[in-house]
Amino acid sequence: MEDVPRIKYKSGMKEYYRRAGIPTARFHMVGDAAGCRAFIKEVGWPVIVKPDNGVGAVATYKLENEEQLDAFLSERDGRFPYIMEEFIDGQINSYDAIIDSRGEPLFETGNITGIAIMDIVNNHDNSIYHILKELPEDTRAFGRAAVKSFGVKSRFVHFEFFRLKRDQHIGKKGQLVALEVNMRPSGGYTPDMINYAHSTNVYKIWADMVAFDRSKMPVGEHRFCACVGRRDGKHFRYSHEELAKRYAAEMRMMERLPDALAEAMGNQLFLAVFDTQEELDAFYRDAVECV
């Protein structure tokens, strides 16, 4: 039970990232208004507030002024602790890996999220993310360092980082900083996307790890695998059927998402694979362009 706080609570993760030499956002545990204002005076607007023990972007908000702060403090559920963090202007990059009993990776990959889940949920936006064709070396290095620091063994993990879009107090543009750890696979259809991207079967690798602590499951050709979750009510340039026909050769899955996933992922799912970044970007444009 002593291991739970460092992997369950966002505030508890900070120390283990620090031990791994990975920078992380300054934070404040939400209490009274005076403490929040003192923290905001130090880090500046905007700030992010979210449950210290939360999943995805549930009850996560970007506060940009005093009025929004006052509304949050008056409306939040006081039964649950909230963490306030300085705003990090970054793109979410993940480290996804299956780790053996010695803390060594049997398989590694990563994904990039084009639109933050917080914005998808709060703004009812489309969902965009993709599995990388190749894992960047800095993501691999930080992921492995976090595995060691958190003492991860015999798990499928999903670690999230921000890649800075501009110079900030925490680092230079392009550098990675920590977001949070998840001692589980990435949600939704991500394991299937990993299989499509790397011509493998992570379910088999995971089962082999549990049963034998090793796997001989081959990994084949590497490609990008894109996920687009379209939101109902938008007037897209291409209908669902037109988009599927346009990318028939690349499409791997097209289906209506259940309501339980729709809030965070959109209503209509498309998964497709591509060899190049240019092809991936073209698919994104065609999938979300509205008229």
PDB file of C-alpha atoms in Angstrom:
ATOM      1  CA  MET A   1       0.000   0.000   0.000  1.00  0.00           C
ATOM      2  CA  GLU A   2       2.944   2.352   0.537  1.00  0.00           C
ATOM      3  CA  ASP A   3       3.485   2.346  -3.244  1.00  0.00           C
ATOM      4  CA  VAL A   4       0.003   3.695  -4.037  1.00  0.00           C
ATOM      5  CA  PRO A   5       0.506   7.468  -3.462  1.00  0.00           C
ATOM      6  CA  ARG A   6       3.394   7.759  -5.935  1.00  0.00           C
ATOM      7  CA  ILE A   7       1.374   6.254  -8.794  1.00  0.00           C
ATOM      8  CA  LYS A   8      -2.177   7.275  -7.842  1.00  0.00           C
ATOM      9  CA  TYR A   9      -1.788  10.921  -6.840  1.00  0.00           C
ATOM     10  CA  LYS A  10      -0.417  13.496  -9.278  1.00  0.00           C
ATOM     11  CA  SER A  11       1.300  15.321  -6.433  1.00  0.00           C
ATOM     12  CA  GLY A  12       2.967  12.077  -5.319  1.00  0.00           C
ATOM     13  CA  MET A  13       4.462  11.495  -8.778  1.00  0.00           C
ATOM     14  CA  LYS A  14       6.490  14.706  -8.667  1.00  0.00           C
ATOM     15  CA  GLU A  15       9.219  13.434  -6.334  1.00  0.00           C
ATOM     16  CA  TYR A  16       9.903  10.319  -8.390  1.00  0.00           C
ATOM     17  CA  TYR A  17      10.216  12.329 -11.569  1.00  0.00           C
ATOM     18  CA  ARG A  18      12.647  14.633  -9.733  1.00  0.00           C
ATOM     19  CA  ARG A  19      14.738  11.632  -8.679  1.00  0.00           C
ATOM     20  CA  ALA A  20      14.919  10.577 -12.339  1.00  0.00           C
ATOM     21  CA  GLY A  21      16.149  14.020 -13.344  1.00  0.00           C
ATOM     22  CA  ILE A  22      12.938  14.807 -15.241  1.00  0.00           C
ATOM     23  CA  PRO A  23      11.529  18.339 -14.799  1.00  0.00           C
ATOM     24  CA  THR A  24       7.899  18.725 -13.768  1.00  0.00           C
ATOM     25  CA  ALA A  25       5.515  21.648 -13.374  1.00  0.00           C
ATOM     26  CA  ARG A  26       5.437  23.679 -10.170  1.00  0.00           C
ATOM     27  CA  PHE A  27       2.300  22.906  -8.176  1.00  0.00           C
ATOM     28  CA  HIS A  28       0.140  23.878  -5.215  1.00  0.00           C
ATOM     29  CA  MET A  29      -2.400  21.780  -3.341  1.00  0.00           C
ATOM     30  CA  VAL A  30      -5.645  23.739  -3.482  1.00  0.00           C
ATOM     31  CA  GLY A  31      -6.784  25.040  -0.135  1.00  0.00           C
ATOM     32  CA  ASP A  32      -8.062  28.567   0.461  1.00  0.00           C
ATOM     33  CA  ALA A  33      -8.202  31.433  -2.009  1.00  0.00           C
ATOM     34  CA  ALA A  34      -5.216  33.211  -0.453  1.00  0.00           C
ATOM     35  CA  GLY A  35      -2.925  30.215  -1.013  1.00  0.00           C
ATOM     36  CA  CYS A  36      -4.071  29.871  -4.625  1.00  0.00           C
ATOM     37  CA  ARG A  37      -3.499  33.549  -5.328  1.00  0.00           C
ATOM     38  CA  ALA A  38      -0.038  33.410  -3.804  1.00  0.00           C
ATOM     39  CA  PHE A  39       0.869  30.499  -6.075  1.00  0.00           C
ATOM     40  CA  ILE A  40      -0.555  32.249  -9.142  1.00  0.00           C
ATOM     41  CA  LYS A  41       1.434  35.370  -8.261  1.00  0.00           C
ATOM     42  CA  GLU A  42       4.570  33.179  -8.417  1.00  0.00           C
ATOM     43  CA  VAL A  43       3.842  31.289 -11.662  1.00  0.00           C
ATOM     44  CA  GLY A  44       1.431  33.623 -13.483  1.00  0.00           C
ATOM     45  CA  TRP A  45      -1.794  33.006 -15.386  1.00  0.00           C
ATOM     46  CA  PRO A  46      -3.111  30.645 -16.661  1.00  0.00           C
ATOM     47  CA  VAL A  47      -3.018  27.699 -14.277  1.00  0.00           C
ATOM     48  CA  ILE A  48      -4.402  24.182 -14.544  1.00  0.00           C
ATOM     49  CA  VAL A  49      -6.539  22.655 -11.790  1.00  0.00           C
ATOM     50  CA  LYS A  50      -7.461  18.979 -11.626  1.00  0.00           C
ATOM     51  CA  PRO A  51      -8.229  16.269  -9.085  1.00  0.00           C
ATOM     52  CA  ASP A  52      -5.052  14.995  -7.446  1.00  0.00           C
ATOM     53  CA  ASN A  53      -6.428  11.507  -7.993  1.00  0.00           C
ATOM     54  CA  GLY A  54      -8.023  11.691 -11.408  1.00  0.00           C
ATOM     55  CA  VAL A  55      -8.206   9.861 -14.721  1.00  0.00           C
ATOM     56  CA  GLY A  56      -7.858  11.520 -18.112  1.00  0.00           C
ATOM     57  CA  ALA A  57      -9.239  15.064 -18.107  1.00  0.00           C
ATOM     58  CA  VAL A  58     -12.166  14.559 -15.745  1.00  0.00           C
ATOM     59  CA  ALA A  59     -12.881  17.825 -13.872  1.00  0.00           C
ATOM     60  CA  THR A  60      -9.732  19.445 -15.320  1.00  0.00           C
ATOM     61  CA  TYR A  61      -9.830  23.179 -16.038  1.00  0.00           C
ATOM     62  CA  LYS A  62      -7.641  25.974 -17.334  1.00  0.00           C
ATOM     63  CA  LEU A  63      -8.101  29.101 -15.206  1.00  0.00           C
ATOM     64  CA  GLU A  64      -7.140  32.392 -16.858  1.00  0.00           C
ATOM     65  CA  ASN A  65      -8.368  35.100 -14.491  1.00  0.00           C
ATOM     66  CA  GLU A  66      -9.705  35.940 -11.018  1.00  0.00           C
ATOM     67  CA  GLU A  67     -13.324  35.404 -12.030  1.00  0.00           C
ATOM     68  CA  GLN A  68     -12.628  31.844 -13.187  1.00  0.00           C
ATOM     69  CA  LEU A  69     -10.614  31.155 -10.028  1.00  0.00           C
ATOM     70  CA  ASP A  70     -13.468  32.344  -7.810  1.00  0.00           C
ATOM     71  CA  ALA A  71     -15.974  30.229  -9.754  1.00  0.00           C
ATOM     72  CA  PHE A  72     -13.771  27.133  -9.451  1.00  0.00           C
ATOM     73  CA  LEU A  73     -13.270  27.595  -5.710  1.00  0.00           C
ATOM     74  CA  SER A  74     -16.995  28.049  -5.102  1.00  0.00           C
ATOM     75  CA  GLU A  75     -18.106  25.134  -7.287  1.00  0.00           C
ATOM     76  CA  ARG A  76     -15.449  22.457  -6.690  1.00  0.00           C
ATOM     77  CA  ASP A  77     -16.305  19.357  -4.699  1.00  0.00           C
ATOM     78  CA  GLY A  78     -14.516  19.891  -1.403  1.00  0.00           C
ATOM     79  CA  ARG A  79     -14.479  16.157  -0.645  1.00  0.00           C
ATOM     80  CA  PHE A  80     -11.671  15.624  -3.134  1.00  0.00           C
ATOM     81  CA  PRO A  81      -8.181  17.182  -3.114  1.00  0.00           C
ATOM     82  CA  TYR A  82      -7.269  19.301  -6.118  1.00  0.00           C
ATOM     83  CA  ILE A  83      -3.832  20.131  -7.461  1.00  0.00           C
ATOM     84  CA  MET A  84      -3.043  23.459  -9.162  1.00  0.00           C
ATOM     85  CA  GLU A  85      -0.132  23.552 -11.628  1.00  0.00           C
ATOM     86  CA  GLU A  86       1.589  26.184 -13.710  1.00  0.00           C
ATOM     87  CA  PHE A  87       0.432  26.027 -17.326  1.00  0.00           C
ATOM     88  CA  ILE A  88       2.777  24.121 -19.624  1.00  0.00           C
ATOM     89  CA  ASP A  89       2.444  25.041 -23.293  1.00  0.00           C
ATOM     90  CA  GLY A  90       3.369  21.689 -24.755  1.00  0.00           C
ATOM     91  CA  GLN A  91       2.322  18.794 -26.933  1.00  0.00           C
ATOM     92  CA  ILE A  92       1.637  15.507 -25.148  1.00  0.00           C
ATOM     93  CA  ASN A  93       4.175  12.804 -26.014  1.00  0.00           C
ATOM     94  CA  SER A  94       3.869   9.385 -24.404  1.00  0.00           C
ATOM     95  CA  TYR A  95       6.106   6.455 -23.580  1.00  0.00           C
ATOM     96  CA  ASP A  96       4.181   3.178 -23.865  1.00  0.00           C
ATOM     97  CA  ALA A  97       6.029   0.023 -22.870  1.00  0.00           C
ATOM     98  CA  ILE A  98       5.690  -3.524 -21.594  1.00  0.00           C
ATOM     99  CA  ILE A  99       8.134  -3.995 -18.720  1.00  0.00           C
ATOM    100  CA  ASP A 100       9.421  -7.355 -17.430  1.00  0.00           C
ATOM    101  CA  SER A 101      10.063  -8.450 -13.829  1.00  0.00           C
ATOM    102  CA  ARG A 102      13.568  -6.942 -13.914  1.00  0.00           C
ATOM    103  CA  GLY A 103      12.307  -3.523 -14.941  1.00  0.00           C
ATOM    104  CA  GLU A 104      13.527  -3.940 -18.535  1.00  0.00           C
ATOM    105  CA  PRO A 105      11.373  -3.113 -21.585  1.00  0.00           C
ATOM    106  CA  LEU A 106      10.167  -5.965 -23.778  1.00  0.00           C
ATOM    107  CA  PHE A 107       8.457  -3.531 -26.147  1.00  0.00           C
ATOM    108  CA  GLU A 108       8.449   0.274 -26.499  1.00  0.00           C
ATOM    109  CA  THR A 109       6.549   2.817 -28.552  1.00  0.00           C
ATOM    110  CA  GLY A 110       4.846   6.166 -28.041  1.00  0.00           C
ATOM    111  CA  ASN A 111       2.086   8.442 -29.219  1.00  0.00           C
ATOM    112  CA  ILE A 112       1.516  12.140 -29.824  1.00  0.00           C
ATOM    113  CA  THR A 113      -1.754  13.862 -28.961  1.00  0.00           C
ATOM    114  CA  GLY A 114      -2.731  16.633 -31.368  1.00  0.00           C
ATOM    115  CA  ILE A 115      -5.503  18.060 -29.185  1.00  0.00           C
ATOM    116  CA  ALA A 116      -5.314  17.886 -25.393  1.00  0.00           C
ATOM    117  CA  ILE A 117      -7.963  15.670 -23.784  1.00  0.00           C
ATOM    118  CA  MET A 118      -8.863  18.589 -21.502  1.00  0.00           C
ATOM    119  CA  ASP A 119      -9.824  20.651 -24.580  1.00  0.00           C
ATOM    120  CA  ILE A 120     -11.631  17.733 -26.236  1.00  0.00           C
ATOM    121  CA  VAL A 121     -13.810  17.265 -23.151  1.00  0.00           C
ATOM    122  CA  ASN A 122     -14.348  20.907 -22.184  1.00  0.00           C
ATOM    123  CA  ASN A 123     -14.695  22.299 -25.738  1.00  0.00           C
ATOM    124  CA  HIS A 124     -16.448  19.276 -27.291  1.00  0.00           C
ATOM    125  CA  ASP A 125     -13.706  19.133 -29.906  1.00  0.00           C
ATOM    126  CA  ASN A 126     -12.607  16.356 -32.236  1.00  0.00           C
ATOM    127  CA  SER A 127     -10.008  13.892 -30.980  1.00  0.00           C
ATOM    128  CA  ILE A 128      -6.666  13.494 -32.777  1.00  0.00           C
ATOM    129  CA  TYR A 129      -3.631  11.424 -31.832  1.00  0.00           C
ATOM    130  CA  HIS A 130      -1.287   8.927 -33.427  1.00  0.00           C
ATOM    131  CA  ILE A 131       1.188   6.172 -32.683  1.00  0.00           C
ATOM    132  CA  LEU A 132       4.685   7.163 -33.722  1.00  0.00           C
ATOM    133  CA  LYS A 133       6.520   5.355 -36.480  1.00  0.00           C
ATOM    134  CA  GLU A 134       9.725   5.614 -34.422  1.00  0.00           C
ATOM    135  CA  LEU A 135      10.097   6.503 -30.741  1.00  0.00           C
ATOM    136  CA  PRO A 136      12.322   9.600 -30.235  1.00  0.00           C
ATOM    137  CA  GLU A 137      15.458   8.896 -28.228  1.00  0.00           C
ATOM    138  CA  ASP A 138      14.718  11.553 -25.585  1.00  0.00           C
ATOM    139  CA  THR A 139      11.271  10.032 -24.985  1.00  0.00           C
ATOM    140  CA  ARG A 140      12.850   6.583 -24.718  1.00  0.00           C
ATOM    141  CA  ALA A 141      15.481   7.863 -22.271  1.00  0.00           C
ATOM    142  CA  PHE A 142      12.969   9.682 -20.042  1.00  0.00           C
ATOM    143  CA  GLY A 143      10.569   6.727 -20.176  1.00  0.00           C
ATOM    144  CA  ARG A 144      13.242   4.278 -19.085  1.00  0.00           C
ATOM    145  CA  ALA A 145      14.455   6.652 -16.362  1.00  0.00           C
ATOM    146  CA  ALA A 146      10.897   6.942 -15.023  1.00  0.00           C
ATOM    147  CA  VAL A 147      10.513   3.151 -15.079  1.00  0.00           C
ATOM    148  CA  LYS A 148      13.591   2.861 -12.851  1.00  0.00           C
ATOM    149  CA  SER A 149      12.587   5.703 -10.535  1.00  0.00           C
ATOM    150  CA  PHE A 150       9.052   4.386  -9.985  1.00  0.00           C
ATOM    151  CA  GLY A 151      10.317   0.821  -9.598  1.00  0.00           C
ATOM    152  CA  VAL A 152       8.090  -0.514 -12.382  1.00  0.00           C
ATOM    153  CA  LYS A 153       8.097  -4.288 -12.839  1.00  0.00           C
ATOM    154  CA  SER A 154       5.842  -6.638 -14.800  1.00  0.00           C
ATOM    155  CA  ARG A 155       3.537  -3.957 -16.183  1.00  0.00           C
ATOM    156  CA  PHE A 156       2.218  -2.365 -19.355  1.00  0.00           C
ATOM    157  CA  VAL A 157       2.726   1.378 -18.758  1.00  0.00           C
ATOM    158  CA  HIS A 158       1.657   4.668 -20.310  1.00  0.00           C
ATOM    159  CA  PHE A 159       3.819   7.632 -19.221  1.00  0.00           C
ATOM    160  CA  GLU A 160       2.928  11.124 -20.441  1.00  0.00           C
ATOM    161  CA  PHE A 161       5.276  14.040 -21.094  1.00  0.00           C
ATOM    162  CA  PHE A 162       4.943  17.542 -22.532  1.00  0.00           C
ATOM    163  CA  ARG A 163       7.222  18.586 -25.381  1.00  0.00           C
ATOM    164  CA  LEU A 164       7.515  22.343 -24.922  1.00  0.00           C
ATOM    165  CA  LYS A 165       6.174  24.499 -27.745  1.00  0.00           C
ATOM    166  CA  ARG A 166       8.129  27.535 -26.506  1.00  0.00           C
ATOM    167  CA  ASP A 167      10.731  28.508 -23.938  1.00  0.00           C
ATOM    168  CA  GLN A 168       9.256  28.552 -20.427  1.00  0.00           C
ATOM    169  CA  HIS A 169      10.477  28.696 -16.845  1.00  0.00           C
ATOM    170  CA  ILE A 170      10.689  24.905 -16.856  1.00  0.00           C
ATOM    171  CA  GLY A 171      12.820  24.484 -19.998  1.00  0.00           C
ATOM    172  CA  LYS A 172      13.593  25.328 -23.609  1.00  0.00           C
ATOM    173  CA  LYS A 173      11.384  24.800 -26.653  1.00  0.00           C
ATOM    174  CA  GLY A 174      11.471  21.160 -27.764  1.00  0.00           C
ATOM    175  CA  GLN A 175      12.474  19.744 -24.374  1.00  0.00           C
ATOM    176  CA  LEU A 176      10.386  17.134 -22.563  1.00  0.00           C
ATOM    177  CA  VAL A 177       8.892  17.682 -19.108  1.00  0.00           C
ATOM    178  CA  ALA A 178       6.849  15.242 -17.029  1.00  0.00           C
ATOM    179  CA  LEU A 179       3.059  15.164 -16.984  1.00  0.00           C
ATOM    180  CA  GLU A 180       1.953  11.948 -15.242  1.00  0.00           C
ATOM    181  CA  VAL A 181       2.399   8.180 -15.052  1.00  0.00           C
ATOM    182  CA  ASN A 182      -0.224   5.514 -15.663  1.00  0.00           C
ATOM    183  CA  MET A 183       0.570   1.957 -14.591  1.00  0.00           C
ATOM    184  CA  ARG A 184      -1.687   0.565 -17.297  1.00  0.00           C
ATOM    185  CA  PRO A 185      -1.969   0.593 -21.079  1.00  0.00           C
ATOM    186  CA  SER A 186      -3.175   3.751 -22.767  1.00  0.00           C
ATOM    187  CA  GLY A 187      -6.956   3.779 -23.008  1.00  0.00           C
ATOM    188  CA  GLY A 188      -9.470   3.388 -25.790  1.00  0.00           C
ATOM    189  CA  TYR A 189      -8.229   1.626 -28.915  1.00  0.00           C
ATOM    190  CA  THR A 190      -4.572   2.502 -28.392  1.00  0.00           C
ATOM    191  CA  PRO A 191      -3.331  -1.112 -28.021  1.00  0.00           C
ATOM    192  CA  ASP A 192      -4.951  -1.954 -31.354  1.00  0.00           C
ATOM    193  CA  MET A 193      -3.347   1.139 -32.894  1.00  0.00           C
ATOM    194  CA  ILE A 194       0.048   0.011 -31.616  1.00  0.00           C
ATOM    195  CA  ASN A 195      -0.503  -3.341 -33.309  1.00  0.00           C
ATOM    196  CA  TYR A 196      -1.413  -1.641 -36.594  1.00  0.00           C
ATOM    197  CA  ALA A 197       1.580   0.729 -36.387  1.00  0.00           C
ATOM    198  CA  HIS A 198       4.191  -1.919 -35.632  1.00  0.00           C
ATOM    199  CA  SER A 199       2.767  -5.073 -37.241  1.00  0.00           C
ATOM    200  CA  THR A 200       2.736  -6.915 -33.936  1.00  0.00           C
ATOM    201  CA  ASN A 201       0.424  -8.025 -31.121  1.00  0.00           C
ATOM    202  CA  VAL A 202       0.933  -6.262 -27.802  1.00  0.00           C
ATOM    203  CA  TYR A 203      -1.796  -8.375 -26.211  1.00  0.00           C
ATOM    204  CA  LYS A 204       0.396 -11.425 -26.891  1.00  0.00           C
ATOM    205  CA  ILE A 205       3.558  -9.656 -25.670  1.00  0.00           C
ATOM    206  CA  TRP A 206       1.710  -8.618 -22.502  1.00  0.00           C
ATOM    207  CA  ALA A 207       0.428 -12.161 -21.917  1.00  0.00           C
ATOM    208  CA  ASP A 208       3.894 -13.587 -22.578  1.00  0.00           C
ATOM    209  CA  MET A 209       5.355 -11.173 -20.019  1.00  0.00           C
ATOM    210  CA  VAL A 210       2.840 -12.289 -17.392  1.00  0.00           C
ATOM    211  CA  ALA A 211       3.267 -16.001 -18.114  1.00  0.00           C
ATOM    212  CA  PHE A 212       6.940 -16.295 -19.092  1.00  0.00           C
ATOM    213  CA  ASP A 213       8.599 -12.912 -18.341  1.00  0.00           C
ATOM    214  CA  ARG A 214       9.734 -12.762 -21.980  1.00  0.00           C
ATOM    215  CA  SER A 215       8.244 -12.759 -25.473  1.00  0.00           C
ATOM    216  CA  LYS A 216       9.285 -13.868 -28.934  1.00  0.00           C
ATOM    217  CA  MET A 217       6.403 -12.043 -30.597  1.00  0.00           C
ATOM    218  CA  PRO A 218       7.853 -10.415 -33.730  1.00  0.00           C
ATOM    219  CA  VAL A 219       7.633  -6.713 -34.470  1.00  0.00           C
ATOM    220  CA  GLY A 220       7.336  -5.973 -38.183  1.00  0.00           C
ATOM    221  CA  GLU A 221       7.060  -2.913 -40.395  1.00  0.00           C
ATOM    222  CA  HIS A 222       6.805   0.463 -38.621  1.00  0.00           C
ATOM    223  CA  ARG A 223       4.193   3.004 -39.685  1.00  0.00           C
ATOM    224  CA  PHE A 224       2.181   5.840 -38.188  1.00  0.00           C
ATOM    225  CA  CYS A 225      -1.276   4.894 -36.950  1.00  0.00           C
ATOM    226  CA  ALA A 226      -3.693   7.808 -36.696  1.00  0.00           C
ATOM    227  CA  CYS A 227      -6.867   8.054 -34.643  1.00  0.00           C
ATOM    228  CA  VAL A 228      -9.516  10.644 -35.438  1.00  0.00           C
ATOM    229  CA  GLY A 229     -12.637  10.847 -33.318  1.00  0.00           C
ATOM    230  CA  ARG A 230     -15.202  13.090 -34.994  1.00  0.00           C
ATOM    231  CA  ARG A 231     -17.675  14.988 -32.840  1.00  0.00           C
ATOM    232  CA  ASP A 232     -21.374  14.966 -33.721  1.00  0.00           C
ATOM    233  CA  GLY A 233     -22.901  18.250 -34.851  1.00  0.00           C
ATOM    234  CA  LYS A 234     -19.995  19.428 -37.017  1.00  0.00           C
ATOM    235  CA  HIS A 235     -20.311  19.955 -40.787  1.00  0.00           C
ATOM    236  CA  PHE A 236     -17.290  18.136 -42.144  1.00  0.00           C
ATOM    237  CA  ARG A 237     -15.999  18.642 -45.680  1.00  0.00           C
ATOM    238  CA  TYR A 238     -16.103  14.879 -46.204  1.00  0.00           C
ATOM    239  CA  SER A 239     -18.869  12.702 -44.830  1.00  0.00           C
ATOM    240  CA  HIS A 240     -17.931   9.600 -42.843  1.00  0.00           C
ATOM    241  CA  GLU A 241     -18.501   7.461 -45.919  1.00  0.00           C
ATOM    242  CA  GLU A 242     -16.523   9.811 -48.210  1.00  0.00           C
ATOM    243  CA  LEU A 243     -13.576   9.876 -45.829  1.00  0.00           C
ATOM    244  CA  ALA A 244     -13.581   6.087 -45.567  1.00  0.00           C
ATOM    245  CA  LYS A 245     -13.655   5.743 -49.364  1.00  0.00           C
ATOM    246  CA  ARG A 246     -10.906   8.353 -49.836  1.00  0.00           C
ATOM    247  CA  TYR A 247      -8.597   6.433 -47.473  1.00  0.00           C
ATOM    248  CA  ALA A 248      -9.837   2.907 -48.092  1.00  0.00           C
ATOM    249  CA  ALA A 249      -6.328   1.474 -48.542  1.00  0.00           C
ATOM    250  CA  GLU A 250      -5.078   2.960 -45.258  1.00  0.00           C
ATOM    251  CA  MET A 251      -8.208   2.531 -43.117  1.00  0.00           C
ATOM    252  CA  ARG A 252      -8.028  -0.130 -40.400  1.00  0.00           C
ATOM    253  CA  MET A 253     -11.144   0.627 -38.359  1.00  0.00           C
ATOM    254  CA  MET A 254     -14.265   2.767 -38.674  1.00  0.00           C
ATOM    255  CA  GLU A 255     -17.008   2.571 -36.090  1.00  0.00           C
ATOM    256  CA  ARG A 256     -19.382   4.448 -33.867  1.00  0.00           C
ATOM    257  CA  LEU A 257     -17.933   4.953 -30.397  1.00  0.00           C
ATOM    258  CA  PRO A 258     -19.950   3.984 -27.314  1.00  0.00           C
ATOM    259  CA  ASP A 259     -21.133   6.836 -25.119  1.00  0.00           C
ATOM    260  CA  ALA A 260     -18.675   5.800 -22.390  1.00  0.00           C
ATOM    261  CA  LEU A 261     -15.757   6.737 -24.690  1.00  0.00           C
ATOM    262  CA  ALA A 262     -17.375   9.518 -26.709  1.00  0.00           C
ATOM    263  CA  GLU A 263     -16.786  12.348 -24.223  1.00  0.00           C
ATOM    264  CA  ALA A 264     -13.013  11.972 -24.437  1.00  0.00           C
ATOM    265  CA  MET A 265     -12.686  10.562 -27.971  1.00  0.00           C
ATOM    266  CA  GLY A 266     -15.521  11.905 -30.116  1.00  0.00           C
ATOM    267  CA  ASN A 267     -18.471  10.016 -31.578  1.00  0.00           C
ATOM    268  CA  GLN A 268     -17.200   8.498 -34.833  1.00  0.00           C
ATOM    269  CA  LEU A 269     -13.848   6.697 -34.878  1.00  0.00           C
ATOM    270  CA  PHE A 270     -11.384   6.297 -37.740  1.00  0.00           C
ATOM    271  CA  LEU A 271      -8.056   4.460 -37.467  1.00  0.00           C
ATOM    272  CA  ALA A 272      -5.670   4.572 -40.430  1.00  0.00           C
ATOM    273  CA  VAL A 273      -1.985   3.835 -41.105  1.00  0.00           C
ATOM    274  CA  PHE A 274       0.535   5.909 -43.067  1.00  0.00           C
ATOM    275  CA  ASP A 275       4.167   5.660 -44.099  1.00  0.00           C
ATOM    276  CA  THR A 276       5.042   9.358 -43.943  1.00  0.00           C
ATOM    277  CA  GLN A 277       4.332  12.417 -41.819  1.00  0.00           C
ATOM    278  CA  GLU A 278       3.013  14.204 -44.932  1.00  0.00           C
ATOM    279  CA  GLU A 279       0.425  11.491 -45.538  1.00  0.00           C
ATOM    280  CA  LEU A 280      -0.566  11.582 -41.881  1.00  0.00           C
ATOM    281  CA  ASP A 281      -1.000  15.369 -41.911  1.00  0.00           C
ATOM    282  CA  ALA A 282      -3.115  15.208 -45.084  1.00  0.00           C
ATOM    283  CA  PHE A 283      -5.428  12.654 -43.451  1.00  0.00           C
ATOM    284  CA  TYR A 284      -5.846  14.876 -40.393  1.00  0.00           C
ATOM    285  CA  ARG A 285      -6.768  17.854 -42.594  1.00  0.00           C
ATOM    286  CA  ASP A 286      -9.310  15.854 -44.588  1.00  0.00           C
ATOM    287  CA  ALA A 287     -10.776  14.256 -41.469  1.00  0.00           C
ATOM    288  CA  VAL A 288     -11.500  17.415 -39.447  1.00  0.00           C
ATOM    289  CA  GLU A 289     -11.934  20.193 -42.024  1.00  0.00           C
ATOM    290  CA  CYS A 290     -15.384  21.726 -41.754  1.00  0.00           C
ATOM    291  CA  VAL A 291     -17.459  23.760 -44.221  1.00  0.00           C
TER     292      VAL A 291
END
